[in-house]
PDB file of C-alpha atoms and ligand atoms in Angstrom:
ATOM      1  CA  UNK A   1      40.043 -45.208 -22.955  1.00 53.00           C
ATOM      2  CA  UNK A   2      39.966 -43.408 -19.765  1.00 66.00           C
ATOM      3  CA  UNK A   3      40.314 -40.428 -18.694  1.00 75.00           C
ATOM      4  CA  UNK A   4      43.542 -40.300 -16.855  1.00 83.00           C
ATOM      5  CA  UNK A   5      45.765 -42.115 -19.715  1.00 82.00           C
ATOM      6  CA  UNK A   6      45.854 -40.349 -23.044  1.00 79.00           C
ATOM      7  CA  UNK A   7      43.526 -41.979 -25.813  1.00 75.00           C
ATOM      8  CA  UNK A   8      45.264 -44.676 -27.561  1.00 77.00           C
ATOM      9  CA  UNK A   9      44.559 -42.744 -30.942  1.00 77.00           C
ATOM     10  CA  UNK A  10      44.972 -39.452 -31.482  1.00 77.00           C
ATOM     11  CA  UNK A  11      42.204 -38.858 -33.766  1.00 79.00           C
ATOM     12  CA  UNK A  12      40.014 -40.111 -31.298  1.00 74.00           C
ATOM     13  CA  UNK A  13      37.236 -36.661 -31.792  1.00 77.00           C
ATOM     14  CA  UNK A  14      37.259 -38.300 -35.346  1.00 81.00           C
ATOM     15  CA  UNK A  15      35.190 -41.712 -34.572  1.00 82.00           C
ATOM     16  CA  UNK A  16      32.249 -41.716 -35.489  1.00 85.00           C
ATOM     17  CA  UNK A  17      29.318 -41.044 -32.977  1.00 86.00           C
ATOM     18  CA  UNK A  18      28.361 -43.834 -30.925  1.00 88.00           C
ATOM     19  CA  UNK A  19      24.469 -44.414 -30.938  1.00 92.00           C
ATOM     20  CA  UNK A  20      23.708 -44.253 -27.249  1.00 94.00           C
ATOM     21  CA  UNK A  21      25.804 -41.042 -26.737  1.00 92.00           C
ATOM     22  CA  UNK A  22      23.747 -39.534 -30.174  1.00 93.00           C
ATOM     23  CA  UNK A  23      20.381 -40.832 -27.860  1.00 96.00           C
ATOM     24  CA  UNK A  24      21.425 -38.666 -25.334  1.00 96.00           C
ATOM     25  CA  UNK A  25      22.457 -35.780 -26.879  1.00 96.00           C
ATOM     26  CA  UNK A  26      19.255 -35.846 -28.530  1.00 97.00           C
ATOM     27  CA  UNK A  27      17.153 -36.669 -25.461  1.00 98.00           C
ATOM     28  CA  UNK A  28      18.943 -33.359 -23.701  1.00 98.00           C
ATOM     29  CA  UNK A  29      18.622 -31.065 -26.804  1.00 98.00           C
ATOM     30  CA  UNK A  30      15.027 -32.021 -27.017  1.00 98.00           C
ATOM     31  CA  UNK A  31      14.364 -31.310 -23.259  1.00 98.00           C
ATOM     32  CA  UNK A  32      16.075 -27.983 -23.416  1.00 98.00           C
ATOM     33  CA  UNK A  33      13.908 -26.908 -26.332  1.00 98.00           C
ATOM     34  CA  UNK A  34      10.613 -27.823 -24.272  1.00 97.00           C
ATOM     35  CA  UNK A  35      12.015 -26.152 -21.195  1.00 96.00           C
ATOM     36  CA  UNK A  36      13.109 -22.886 -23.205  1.00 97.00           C
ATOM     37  CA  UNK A  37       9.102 -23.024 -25.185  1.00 96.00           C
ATOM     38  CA  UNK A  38       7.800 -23.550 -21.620  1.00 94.00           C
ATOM     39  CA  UNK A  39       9.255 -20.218 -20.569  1.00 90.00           C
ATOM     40  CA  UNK A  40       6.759 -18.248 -22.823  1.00 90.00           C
ATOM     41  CA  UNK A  41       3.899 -20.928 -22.533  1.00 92.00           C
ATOM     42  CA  UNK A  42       3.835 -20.341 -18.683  1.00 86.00           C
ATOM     43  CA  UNK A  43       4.624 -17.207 -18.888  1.00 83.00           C
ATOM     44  CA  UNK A  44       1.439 -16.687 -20.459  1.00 86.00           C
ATOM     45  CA  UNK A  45      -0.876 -19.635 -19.356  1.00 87.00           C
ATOM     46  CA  UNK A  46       0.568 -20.371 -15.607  1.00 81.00           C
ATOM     47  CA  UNK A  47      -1.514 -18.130 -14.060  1.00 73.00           C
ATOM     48  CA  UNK A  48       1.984 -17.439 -11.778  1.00 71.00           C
ATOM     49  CA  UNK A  49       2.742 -13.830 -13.195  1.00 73.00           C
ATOM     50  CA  UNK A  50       2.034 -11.103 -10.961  1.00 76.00           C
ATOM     51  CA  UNK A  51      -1.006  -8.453 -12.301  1.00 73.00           C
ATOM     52  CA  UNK A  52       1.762  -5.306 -11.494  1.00 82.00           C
ATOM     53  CA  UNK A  53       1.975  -2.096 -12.346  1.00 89.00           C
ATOM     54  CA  UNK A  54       4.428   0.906 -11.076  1.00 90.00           C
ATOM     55  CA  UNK A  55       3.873   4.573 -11.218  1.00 92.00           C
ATOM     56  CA  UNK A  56       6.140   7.194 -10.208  1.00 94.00           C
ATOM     57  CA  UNK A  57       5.504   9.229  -7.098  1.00 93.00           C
ATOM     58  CA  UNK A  58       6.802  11.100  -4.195  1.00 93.00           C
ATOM     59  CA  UNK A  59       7.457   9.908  -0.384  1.00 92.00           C
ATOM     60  CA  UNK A  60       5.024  12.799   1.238  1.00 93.00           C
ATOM     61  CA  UNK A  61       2.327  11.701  -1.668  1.00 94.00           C
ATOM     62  CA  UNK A  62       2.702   8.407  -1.172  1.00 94.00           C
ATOM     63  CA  UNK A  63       2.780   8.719   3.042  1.00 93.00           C
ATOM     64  CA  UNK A  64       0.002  10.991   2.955  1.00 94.00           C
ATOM     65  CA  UNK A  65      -2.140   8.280   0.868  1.00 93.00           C
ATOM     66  CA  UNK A  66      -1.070   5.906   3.170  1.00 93.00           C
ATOM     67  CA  UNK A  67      -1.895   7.970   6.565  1.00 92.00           C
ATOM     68  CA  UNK A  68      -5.822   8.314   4.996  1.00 92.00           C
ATOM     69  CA  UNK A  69      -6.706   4.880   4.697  1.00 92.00           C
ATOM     70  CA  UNK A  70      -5.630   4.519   8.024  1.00 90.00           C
ATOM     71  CA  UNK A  71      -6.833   7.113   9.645  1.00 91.00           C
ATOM     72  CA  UNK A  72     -10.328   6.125   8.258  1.00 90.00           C
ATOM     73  CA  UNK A  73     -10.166   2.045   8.518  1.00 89.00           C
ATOM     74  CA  UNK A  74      -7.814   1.545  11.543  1.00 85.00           C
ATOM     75  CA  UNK A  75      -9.298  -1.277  13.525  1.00 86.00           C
ATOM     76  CA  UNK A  76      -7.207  -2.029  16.536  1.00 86.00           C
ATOM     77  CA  UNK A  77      -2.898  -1.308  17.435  1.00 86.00           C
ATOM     78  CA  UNK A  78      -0.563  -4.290  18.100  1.00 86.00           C
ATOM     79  CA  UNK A  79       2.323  -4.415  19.567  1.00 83.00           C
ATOM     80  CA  UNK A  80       3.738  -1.656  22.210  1.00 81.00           C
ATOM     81  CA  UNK A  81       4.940   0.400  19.089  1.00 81.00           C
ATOM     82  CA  UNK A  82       1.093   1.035  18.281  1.00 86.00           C
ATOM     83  CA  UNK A  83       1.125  -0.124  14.690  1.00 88.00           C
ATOM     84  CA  UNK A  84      -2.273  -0.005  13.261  1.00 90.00           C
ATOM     85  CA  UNK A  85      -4.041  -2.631  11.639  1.00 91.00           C
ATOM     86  CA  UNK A  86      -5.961  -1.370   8.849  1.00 90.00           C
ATOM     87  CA  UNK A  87      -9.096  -3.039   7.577  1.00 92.00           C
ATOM     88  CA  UNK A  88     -10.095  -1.116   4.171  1.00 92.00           C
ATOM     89  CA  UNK A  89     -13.224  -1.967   2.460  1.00 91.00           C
ATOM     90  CA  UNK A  90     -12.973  -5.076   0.413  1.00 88.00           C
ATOM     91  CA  UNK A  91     -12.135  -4.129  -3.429  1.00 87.00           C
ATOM     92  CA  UNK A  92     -10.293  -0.758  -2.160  1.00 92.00           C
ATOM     93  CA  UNK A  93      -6.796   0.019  -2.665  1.00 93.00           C
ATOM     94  CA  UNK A  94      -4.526  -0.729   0.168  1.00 95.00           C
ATOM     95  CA  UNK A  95      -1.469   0.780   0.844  1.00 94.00           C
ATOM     96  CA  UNK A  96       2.039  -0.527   2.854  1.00 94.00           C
ATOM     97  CA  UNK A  97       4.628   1.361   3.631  1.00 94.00           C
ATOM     98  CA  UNK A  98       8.383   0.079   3.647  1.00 94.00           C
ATOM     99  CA  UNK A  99      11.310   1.794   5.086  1.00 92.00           C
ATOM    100  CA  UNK A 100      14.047   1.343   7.278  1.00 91.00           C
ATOM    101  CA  UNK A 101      13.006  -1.135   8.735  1.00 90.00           C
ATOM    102  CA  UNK A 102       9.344  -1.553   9.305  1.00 92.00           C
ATOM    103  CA  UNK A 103       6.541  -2.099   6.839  1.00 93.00           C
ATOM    104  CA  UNK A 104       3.484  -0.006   8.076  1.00 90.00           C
ATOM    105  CA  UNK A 105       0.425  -1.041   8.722  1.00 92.00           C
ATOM    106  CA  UNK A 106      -0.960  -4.373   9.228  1.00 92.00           C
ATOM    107  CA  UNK A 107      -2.789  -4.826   7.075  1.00 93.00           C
ATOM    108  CA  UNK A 108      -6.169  -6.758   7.280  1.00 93.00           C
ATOM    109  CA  UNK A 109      -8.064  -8.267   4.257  1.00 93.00           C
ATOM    110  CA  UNK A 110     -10.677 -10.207   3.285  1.00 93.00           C
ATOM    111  CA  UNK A 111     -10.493 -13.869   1.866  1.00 93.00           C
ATOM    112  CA  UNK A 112     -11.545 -13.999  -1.533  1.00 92.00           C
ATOM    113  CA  UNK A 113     -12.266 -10.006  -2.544  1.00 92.00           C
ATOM    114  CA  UNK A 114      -9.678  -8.435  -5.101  1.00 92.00           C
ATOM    115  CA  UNK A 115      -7.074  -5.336  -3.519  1.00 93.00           C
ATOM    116  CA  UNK A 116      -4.894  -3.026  -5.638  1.00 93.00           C
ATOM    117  CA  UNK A 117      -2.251  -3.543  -3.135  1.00 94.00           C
ATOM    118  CA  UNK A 118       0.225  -0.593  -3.277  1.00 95.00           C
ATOM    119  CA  UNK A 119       4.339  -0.654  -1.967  1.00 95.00           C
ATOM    120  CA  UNK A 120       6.602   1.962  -1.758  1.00 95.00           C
ATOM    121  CA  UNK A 121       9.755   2.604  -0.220  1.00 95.00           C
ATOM    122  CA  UNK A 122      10.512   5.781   1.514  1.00 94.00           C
ATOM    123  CA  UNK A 123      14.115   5.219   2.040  1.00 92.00           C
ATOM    124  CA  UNK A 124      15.637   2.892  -0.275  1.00 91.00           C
ATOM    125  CA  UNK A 125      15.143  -0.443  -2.089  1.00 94.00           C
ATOM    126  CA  UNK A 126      13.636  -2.690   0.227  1.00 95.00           C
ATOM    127  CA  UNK A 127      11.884  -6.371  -1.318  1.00 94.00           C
ATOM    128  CA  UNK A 128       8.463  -7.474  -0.192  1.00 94.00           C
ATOM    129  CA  UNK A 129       8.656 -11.329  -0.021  1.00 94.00           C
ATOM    130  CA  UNK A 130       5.096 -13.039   0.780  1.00 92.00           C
ATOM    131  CA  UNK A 131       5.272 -16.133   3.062  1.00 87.00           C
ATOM    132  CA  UNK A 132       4.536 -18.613   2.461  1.00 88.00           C
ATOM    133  CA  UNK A 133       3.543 -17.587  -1.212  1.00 83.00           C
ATOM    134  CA  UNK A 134       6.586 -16.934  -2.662  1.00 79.00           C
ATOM    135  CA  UNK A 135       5.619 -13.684  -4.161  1.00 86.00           C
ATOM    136  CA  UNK A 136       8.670 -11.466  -4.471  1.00 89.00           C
ATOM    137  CA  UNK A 137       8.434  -7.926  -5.634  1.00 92.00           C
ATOM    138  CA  UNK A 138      11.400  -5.621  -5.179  1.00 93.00           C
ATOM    139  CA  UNK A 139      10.055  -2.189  -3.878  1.00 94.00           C
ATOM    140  CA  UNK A 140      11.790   0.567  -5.078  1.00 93.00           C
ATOM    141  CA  UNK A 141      11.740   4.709  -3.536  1.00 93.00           C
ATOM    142  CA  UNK A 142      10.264   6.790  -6.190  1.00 92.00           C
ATOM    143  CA  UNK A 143       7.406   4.434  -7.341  1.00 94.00           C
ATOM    144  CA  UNK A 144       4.630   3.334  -6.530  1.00 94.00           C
ATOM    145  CA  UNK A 145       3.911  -0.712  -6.697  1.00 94.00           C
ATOM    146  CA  UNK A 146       0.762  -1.967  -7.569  1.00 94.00           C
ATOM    147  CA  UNK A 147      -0.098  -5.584  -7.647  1.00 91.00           C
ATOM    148  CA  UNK A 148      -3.795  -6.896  -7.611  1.00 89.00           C
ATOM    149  CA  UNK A 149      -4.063  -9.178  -5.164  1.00 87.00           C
ATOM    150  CA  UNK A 150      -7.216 -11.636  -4.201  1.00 90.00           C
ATOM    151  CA  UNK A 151      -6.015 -13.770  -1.207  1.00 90.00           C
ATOM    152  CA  UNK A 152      -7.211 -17.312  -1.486  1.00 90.00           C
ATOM    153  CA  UNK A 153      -7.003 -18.312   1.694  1.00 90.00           C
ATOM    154  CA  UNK A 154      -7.506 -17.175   5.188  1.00 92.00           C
ATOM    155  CA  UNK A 155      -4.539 -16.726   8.135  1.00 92.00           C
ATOM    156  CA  UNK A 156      -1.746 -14.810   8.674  1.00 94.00           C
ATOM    157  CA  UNK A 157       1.027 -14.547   6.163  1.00 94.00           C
ATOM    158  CA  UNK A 158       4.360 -13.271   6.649  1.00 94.00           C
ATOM    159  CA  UNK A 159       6.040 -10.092   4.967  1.00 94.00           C
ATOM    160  CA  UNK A 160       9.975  -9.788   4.748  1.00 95.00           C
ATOM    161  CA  UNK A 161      12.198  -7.822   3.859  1.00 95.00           C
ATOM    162  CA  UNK A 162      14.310  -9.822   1.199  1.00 93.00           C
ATOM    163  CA  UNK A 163      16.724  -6.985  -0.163  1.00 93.00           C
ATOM    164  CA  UNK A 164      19.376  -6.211   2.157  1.00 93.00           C
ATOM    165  CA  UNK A 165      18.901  -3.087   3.669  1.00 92.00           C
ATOM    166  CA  UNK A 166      21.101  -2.155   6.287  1.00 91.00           C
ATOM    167  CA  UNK A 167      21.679  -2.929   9.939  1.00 93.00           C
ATOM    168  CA  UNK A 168      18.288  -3.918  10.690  1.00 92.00           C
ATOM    169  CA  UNK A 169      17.252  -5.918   7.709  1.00 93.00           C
ATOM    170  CA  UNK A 170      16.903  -8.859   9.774  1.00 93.00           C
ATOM    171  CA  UNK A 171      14.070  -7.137  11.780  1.00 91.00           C
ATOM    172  CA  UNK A 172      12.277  -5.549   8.883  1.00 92.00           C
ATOM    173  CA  UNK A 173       9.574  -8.320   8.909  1.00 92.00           C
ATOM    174  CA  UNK A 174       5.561  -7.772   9.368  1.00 93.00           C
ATOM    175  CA  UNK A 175       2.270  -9.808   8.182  1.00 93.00           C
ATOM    176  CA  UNK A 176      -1.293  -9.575   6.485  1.00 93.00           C
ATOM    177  CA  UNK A 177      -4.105 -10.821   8.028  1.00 94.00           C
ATOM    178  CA  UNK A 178      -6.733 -12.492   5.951  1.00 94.00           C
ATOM    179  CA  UNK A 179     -10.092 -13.119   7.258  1.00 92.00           C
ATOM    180  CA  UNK A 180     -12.923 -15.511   5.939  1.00 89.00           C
TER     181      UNK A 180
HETATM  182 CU1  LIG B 201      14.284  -3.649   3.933  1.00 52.07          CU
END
Protein backbone atom coordinates (compact mmCIF):
# COMPACT_ATOMS: atom_id res chain seq x y z
CA UNK A 1 0.00 0.00 0.00
CA UNK A 2 0.95 3.50 -0.54
CA UNK A 3 -0.20 6.41 0.06
CA UNK A 4 -1.25 7.86 -3.20
CA UNK A 5 -3.36 4.64 -4.47
CA UNK A 6 -6.25 3.63 -2.27
CA UNK A 7 -5.52 0.48 0.02
CA UNK A 8 -6.22 -2.63 -1.76
CA UNK A 9 -8.73 -3.57 1.15
CA UNK A 10 -11.01 -1.54 2.56
CA UNK A 11 -10.88 -2.76 5.98
CA UNK A 12 -7.43 -2.04 6.02
CA UNK A 13 -7.75 0.04 9.94
CA UNK A 14 -8.96 -3.59 10.76
CA UNK A 15 -5.43 -5.59 10.48
CA UNK A 16 -4.10 -6.31 13.17
CA UNK A 17 -1.16 -4.18 14.63
CA UNK A 18 2.08 -4.82 13.20
CA UNK A 19 4.83 -5.37 15.96
CA UNK A 20 7.35 -2.73 14.99
CA UNK A 21 4.65 0.01 14.59
CA UNK A 22 3.19 -1.32 18.38
CA UNK A 23 7.32 -0.77 19.38
CA UNK A 24 6.99 2.57 18.43
CA UNK A 25 3.95 3.63 19.62
CA UNK A 26 5.06 2.36 22.80
CA UNK A 27 8.58 3.81 22.70
CA UNK A 28 6.74 7.47 22.02
CA UNK A 29 3.96 6.99 24.68
CA UNK A 30 6.61 6.05 27.13
CA UNK A 31 8.82 9.13 26.30
CA UNK A 32 5.92 11.48 26.54
CA UNK A 33 5.05 10.20 30.00
CA UNK A 34 8.79 10.85 31.22
CA UNK A 35 8.81 14.22 29.53
CA UNK A 36 5.27 15.24 31.04
CA UNK A 37 6.73 13.66 34.96
CA UNK A 38 9.87 15.70 34.16
CA UNK A 39 7.83 18.88 34.07
CA UNK A 40 7.09 18.68 37.89
CA UNK A 41 10.45 16.86 38.76
CA UNK A 42 12.40 19.93 37.37
CA UNK A 43 10.16 22.08 38.27
CA UNK A 44 10.99 21.29 41.66
CA UNK A 45 14.62 19.84 41.64
CA UNK A 46 16.25 21.93 38.53
CA UNK A 47 17.29 24.55 40.47
CA UNK A 48 16.03 26.73 37.06
CA UNK A 49 12.86 28.39 38.72
CA UNK A 50 13.18 31.89 39.51
CA UNK A 51 12.95 32.80 43.66
CA UNK A 52 10.03 35.72 42.57
CA UNK A 53 7.74 37.47 44.23
CA UNK A 54 5.36 40.59 43.12
CA UNK A 55 3.72 43.14 45.27
CA UNK A 56 1.51 45.80 44.25
CA UNK A 57 2.64 49.40 44.28
CA UNK A 58 2.52 52.79 42.83
CA UNK A 59 4.92 54.56 40.10
CA UNK A 60 5.88 57.70 42.57
CA UNK A 61 6.49 54.83 45.45
CA UNK A 62 8.25 52.79 43.46
CA UNK A 63 10.46 55.92 41.67
CA UNK A 64 10.98 57.43 44.88
CA UNK A 65 12.55 53.96 46.24
CA UNK A 66 14.43 53.85 43.33
CA UNK A 67 15.83 57.66 43.39
CA UNK A 68 17.23 56.72 47.28
CA UNK A 69 19.40 54.00 46.55
CA UNK A 70 20.82 56.05 44.08
CA UNK A 71 21.16 59.01 45.47
CA UNK A 72 23.09 57.24 48.34
CA UNK A 73 25.26 54.46 46.26
CA UNK A 74 25.77 56.25 42.87
CA UNK A 75 29.31 55.52 41.87
CA UNK A 76 30.12 57.11 38.58
CA UNK A 77 27.54 58.37 35.17
CA UNK A 78 28.00 56.74 31.72
CA UNK A 79 27.08 57.74 28.78
CA UNK A 80 26.27 61.60 27.75
CA UNK A 81 22.65 60.98 29.13
CA UNK A 82 24.29 60.77 32.76
CA UNK A 83 22.80 57.46 33.80
CA UNK A 84 24.07 56.47 37.12
CA UNK A 85 25.61 53.40 38.02
CA UNK A 86 24.57 52.34 41.32
CA UNK A 87 26.68 50.16 43.56
CA UNK A 88 24.35 49.18 46.71
CA UNK A 89 25.79 47.30 49.51
CA UNK A 90 26.07 43.64 48.82
CA UNK A 91 22.84 41.71 50.30
CA UNK A 92 20.65 45.09 49.83
CA UNK A 93 17.75 45.40 47.69
CA UNK A 94 18.33 46.88 44.34
CA UNK A 95 16.01 48.52 42.35
CA UNK A 96 15.63 49.06 38.16
CA UNK A 97 13.46 51.04 36.66
CA UNK A 98 11.76 50.23 33.16
CA UNK A 99 9.85 52.55 31.03
CA UNK A 100 9.61 53.81 27.74
CA UNK A 101 12.40 52.98 26.78
CA UNK A 102 15.26 52.96 29.18
CA UNK A 103 15.89 50.79 32.19
CA UNK A 104 17.45 53.07 34.96
CA UNK A 105 20.29 52.67 36.57
CA UNK A 106 23.19 50.56 35.92
CA UNK A 107 23.34 48.70 38.09
CA UNK A 108 26.59 47.34 39.74
CA UNK A 109 26.84 44.11 41.87
CA UNK A 110 28.94 41.96 43.45
CA UNK A 111 29.91 38.34 42.29
CA UNK A 112 28.68 35.87 44.55
CA UNK A 113 26.48 38.05 47.36
CA UNK A 114 22.56 37.51 47.19
CA UNK A 115 20.21 40.92 45.87
CA UNK A 116 16.42 41.21 46.16
CA UNK A 117 16.46 42.63 42.77
CA UNK A 118 13.28 44.74 42.25
CA UNK A 119 11.47 45.72 38.45
CA UNK A 120 8.80 47.83 37.79
CA UNK A 121 7.36 49.44 34.95
CA UNK A 122 6.22 52.96 35.03
CA UNK A 123 4.54 53.02 31.75
CA UNK A 124 3.46 49.78 30.55
CA UNK A 125 4.46 46.10 30.23
CA UNK A 126 7.91 46.02 29.36
CA UNK A 127 10.05 42.24 29.74
CA UNK A 128 13.43 42.11 31.40
CA UNK A 129 15.41 39.44 29.43
CA UNK A 130 19.01 38.64 31.06
CA UNK A 131 21.82 37.97 28.52
CA UNK A 132 23.22 35.74 28.24
CA UNK A 133 21.20 33.93 31.10
CA UNK A 134 18.11 33.49 29.68
CA UNK A 135 16.17 34.79 32.56
CA UNK A 136 12.91 36.28 31.33
CA UNK A 137 10.55 38.04 33.63
CA UNK A 138 7.74 40.11 32.17
CA UNK A 139 7.55 43.46 34.18
CA UNK A 140 4.34 44.68 34.61
CA UNK A 141 3.10 48.75 35.83
CA UNK A 142 1.42 48.39 39.09
CA UNK A 143 3.79 45.81 40.75
CA UNK A 144 6.58 45.48 42.05
CA UNK A 145 9.05 42.41 40.85
CA UNK A 146 11.19 40.81 43.11
CA UNK A 147 13.56 38.11 42.18
CA UNK A 148 16.60 37.07 44.44
CA UNK A 149 19.36 37.09 42.53
CA UNK A 150 23.19 35.88 43.44
CA UNK A 151 25.26 36.42 40.22
CA UNK A 152 27.70 33.63 39.68
CA UNK A 153 29.91 35.09 37.65
CA UNK A 154 31.65 38.31 37.01
CA UNK A 155 31.24 40.75 33.61
CA UNK A 156 28.79 42.59 32.07
CA UNK A 157 25.46 41.13 31.15
CA UNK A 158 22.97 42.49 28.93
CA UNK A 159 19.29 43.69 29.81
CA UNK A 160 16.52 43.87 26.99
CA UNK A 161 13.58 44.75 26.55
CA UNK A 162 11.75 41.53 25.19
CA UNK A 163 7.97 42.73 25.20
CA UNK A 164 7.23 44.96 22.47
CA UNK A 165 6.78 48.25 23.58
CA UNK A 166 6.41 50.79 21.13
CA UNK A 167 8.55 52.76 18.72
CA UNK A 168 11.63 52.46 20.56
CA UNK A 169 11.61 48.93 21.79
CA UNK A 170 14.55 48.20 19.82
CA UNK A 171 16.60 50.75 21.90
CA UNK A 172 15.24 49.86 25.29
CA UNK A 173 18.40 47.79 26.12
CA UNK A 174 20.91 48.38 29.27
CA UNK A 175 23.37 45.99 31.43
CA UNK A 176 24.52 44.89 35.05
CA UNK A 177 27.83 44.97 35.98
CA UNK A 178 29.17 42.25 38.18
CA UNK A 179 32.37 42.60 39.92
CA UNK A 180 34.64 39.87 41.62
CU1 LIG B 1 10.14 47.89 26.78
Amino acid sequence: MSAIQPPTSRYWWKQPLDRVEGTWIAIALVWCLIMFFMMPYWHIFGKQNLANEAFRTTPEAYQKRTQDMVDKYTVRTETDQKIPVVHPPAGSDVYLIARLWQWWPLLELEQGKTYRLHLMSMDWLHGFSLQPENINIEVHPGYDHIVTLTPTGAGTFGIVCNEYCGINHHNMASKIYVVP
